[in-house]
Short mmCIF file of C-alpha atoms in Angstrom, two decimals:
data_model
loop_
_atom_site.label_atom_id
_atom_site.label_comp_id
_atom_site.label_asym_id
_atom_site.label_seq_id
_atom_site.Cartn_x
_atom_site.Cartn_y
_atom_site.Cartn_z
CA UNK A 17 -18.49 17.40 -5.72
CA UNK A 18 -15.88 16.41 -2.83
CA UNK A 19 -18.92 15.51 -0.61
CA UNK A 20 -20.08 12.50 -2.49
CA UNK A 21 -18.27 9.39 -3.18
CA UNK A 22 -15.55 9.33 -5.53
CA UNK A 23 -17.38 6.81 -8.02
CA UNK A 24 -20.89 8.23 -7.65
CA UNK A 25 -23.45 10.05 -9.52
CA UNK A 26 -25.05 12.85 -8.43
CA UNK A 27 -27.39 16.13 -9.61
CA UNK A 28 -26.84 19.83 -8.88
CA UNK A 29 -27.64 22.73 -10.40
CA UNK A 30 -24.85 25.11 -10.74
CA UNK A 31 -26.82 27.58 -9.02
CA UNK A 32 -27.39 25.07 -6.17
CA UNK A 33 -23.71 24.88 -5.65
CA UNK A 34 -22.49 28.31 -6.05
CA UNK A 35 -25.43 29.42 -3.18
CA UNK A 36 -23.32 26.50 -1.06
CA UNK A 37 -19.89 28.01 -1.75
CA UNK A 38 -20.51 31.66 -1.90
CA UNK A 39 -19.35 32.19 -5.63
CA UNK A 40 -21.18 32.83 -9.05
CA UNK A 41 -23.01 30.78 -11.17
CA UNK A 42 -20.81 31.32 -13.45
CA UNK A 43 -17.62 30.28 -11.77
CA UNK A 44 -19.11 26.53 -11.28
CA UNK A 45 -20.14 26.17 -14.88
CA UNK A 46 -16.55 27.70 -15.91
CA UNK A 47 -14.76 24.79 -13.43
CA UNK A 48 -17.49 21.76 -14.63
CA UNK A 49 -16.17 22.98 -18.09
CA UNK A 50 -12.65 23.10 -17.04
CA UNK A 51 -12.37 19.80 -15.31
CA UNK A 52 -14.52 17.65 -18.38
CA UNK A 53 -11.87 19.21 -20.87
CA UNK A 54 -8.61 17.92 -18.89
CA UNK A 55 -10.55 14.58 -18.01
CA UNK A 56 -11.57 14.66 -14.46
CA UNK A 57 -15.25 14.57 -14.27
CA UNK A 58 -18.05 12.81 -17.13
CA UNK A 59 -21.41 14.98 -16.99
CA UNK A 60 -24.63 14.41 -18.77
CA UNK A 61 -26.95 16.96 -19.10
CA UNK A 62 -30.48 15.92 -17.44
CA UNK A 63 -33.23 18.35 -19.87
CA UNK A 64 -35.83 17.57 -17.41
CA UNK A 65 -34.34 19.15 -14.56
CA UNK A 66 -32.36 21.10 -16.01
CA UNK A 67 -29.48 19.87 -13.76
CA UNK A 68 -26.66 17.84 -14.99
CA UNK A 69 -25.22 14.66 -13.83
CA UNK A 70 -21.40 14.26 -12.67
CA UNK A 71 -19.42 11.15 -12.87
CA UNK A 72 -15.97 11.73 -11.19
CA UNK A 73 -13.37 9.74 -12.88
CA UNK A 74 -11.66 6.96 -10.39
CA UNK A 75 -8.06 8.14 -11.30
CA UNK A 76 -9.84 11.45 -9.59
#
């Protein structure tokens, strides 16, 4: 998420991102989770692409 600007939207698939870092599925879809519940991030889930769109937060 680090590579985009802080106030910008963007789609990934958590599969897309864990192939760029080397760690599960899993793991990204445990830290998304993570970081909506203390405030960090907004996401929206896009059905048609089954991707979801992240909103950092600009306190972030």
């Amino acid at each position: 998420m680090l590579d985009f600007p802080p106030i910008a939207l963007f789609n990934l698939r958590a599969g897309d991102r864990a192939k760029e870092l080397w760690i599960t599925r899993k793991i990204i879809l445990e830290t998304i989770s993570n970081l909506v519940q203390v405030g960090y991030i907004i996401t929206k889930d896009v059905a048609s692409s089954y991707s979801r769109t992240t909103q950092l937060i600009p306190e972030f």
